[in-house]
Coordinates of C-alpha atoms in Angstrom, one line a residue:
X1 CA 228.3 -114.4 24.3
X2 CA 231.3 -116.5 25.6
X3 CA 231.1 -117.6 28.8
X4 CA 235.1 -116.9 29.1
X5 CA 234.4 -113.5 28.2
X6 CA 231.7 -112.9 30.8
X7 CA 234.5 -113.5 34.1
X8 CA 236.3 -110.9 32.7
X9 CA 232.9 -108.9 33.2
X10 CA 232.8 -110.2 37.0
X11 CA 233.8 -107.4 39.3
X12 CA 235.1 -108.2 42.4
X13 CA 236.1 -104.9 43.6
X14 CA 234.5 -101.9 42.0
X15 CA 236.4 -99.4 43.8
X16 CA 239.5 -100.3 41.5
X17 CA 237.9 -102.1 38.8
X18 CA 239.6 -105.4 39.5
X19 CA 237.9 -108.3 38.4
X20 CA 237.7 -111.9 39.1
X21 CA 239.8 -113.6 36.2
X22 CA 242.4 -110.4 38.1
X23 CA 242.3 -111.9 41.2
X24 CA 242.7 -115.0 39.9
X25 CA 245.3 -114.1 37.6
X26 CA 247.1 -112.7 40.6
X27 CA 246.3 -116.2 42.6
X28 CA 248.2 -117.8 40.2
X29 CA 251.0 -115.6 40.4
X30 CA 251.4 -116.5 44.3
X31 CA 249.3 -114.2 45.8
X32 CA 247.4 -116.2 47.9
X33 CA 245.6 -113.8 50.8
X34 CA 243.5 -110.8 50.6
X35 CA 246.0 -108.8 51.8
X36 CA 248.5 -110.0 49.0
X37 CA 246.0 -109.6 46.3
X38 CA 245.3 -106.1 47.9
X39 CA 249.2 -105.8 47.3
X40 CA 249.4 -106.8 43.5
X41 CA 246.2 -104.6 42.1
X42 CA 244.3 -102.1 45.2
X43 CA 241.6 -104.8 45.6
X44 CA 240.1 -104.5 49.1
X45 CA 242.1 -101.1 50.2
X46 CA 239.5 -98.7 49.6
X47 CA 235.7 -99.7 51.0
X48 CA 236.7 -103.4 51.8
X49 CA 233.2 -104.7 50.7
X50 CA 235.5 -107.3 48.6
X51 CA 237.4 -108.7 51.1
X52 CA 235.3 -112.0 51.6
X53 CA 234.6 -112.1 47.6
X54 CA 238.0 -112.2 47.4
X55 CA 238.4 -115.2 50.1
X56 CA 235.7 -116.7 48.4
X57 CA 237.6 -116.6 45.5
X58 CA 240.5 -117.6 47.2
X59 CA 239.1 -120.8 48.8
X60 CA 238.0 -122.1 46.0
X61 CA 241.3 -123.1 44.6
X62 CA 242.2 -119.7 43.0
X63 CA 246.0 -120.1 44.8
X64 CA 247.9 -123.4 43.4
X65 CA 251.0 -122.4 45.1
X66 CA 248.7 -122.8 48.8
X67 CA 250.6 -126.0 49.6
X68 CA 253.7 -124.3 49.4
X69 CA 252.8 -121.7 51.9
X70 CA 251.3 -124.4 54.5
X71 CA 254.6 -125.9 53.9
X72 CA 255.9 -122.7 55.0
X73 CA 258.2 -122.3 51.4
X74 CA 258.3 -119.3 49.2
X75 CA 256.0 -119.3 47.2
X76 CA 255.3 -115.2 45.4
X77 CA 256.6 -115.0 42.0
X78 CA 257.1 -111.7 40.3
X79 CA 253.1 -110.6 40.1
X80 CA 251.8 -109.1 36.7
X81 CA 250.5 -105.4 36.6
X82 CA 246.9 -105.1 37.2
X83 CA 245.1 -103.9 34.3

């Protein structure tokens, strides 16, 4: 199977179905905290036992717009529908 295909398999939060090529998806929107990813597509909001996937995710470069924010500029776009 493609490996490409398999993220899209990765849950992060299976209280909403959101999954990690989401989150990420999201990331590169401009959503670059849980609680903005919470915003965009539920993730986190329900049982919170995504919360630090979703950091993880985050912390890993997920958010290329996090020198923006440091810098303390706008940096949210118009964030796509979750799925």
């Amino acid at each position: 199977m493609d490996p490409a295909r398999e993220v899209n398999r990765v849950f992060v939060c299976s209280c909403f179905g959101v999954t990690e090529e989401q989150v990420k998806s999201h990331a590169e929107a401009g959503a670059c905290t849980p609680r903005q990813i919470a915003s965009a597509c539920k993730a986190g909001t329900d049982c919170g036992g995504c919360v630090r996937r979703i950091q993880a995710l985050l912390g890993r470069g997920a958010c290329p717009r996090r020198q923006l924010a440091d810098k303390g500029e706008p940096v949210l776009a118009e964030l796509p529908e979750a799925a």
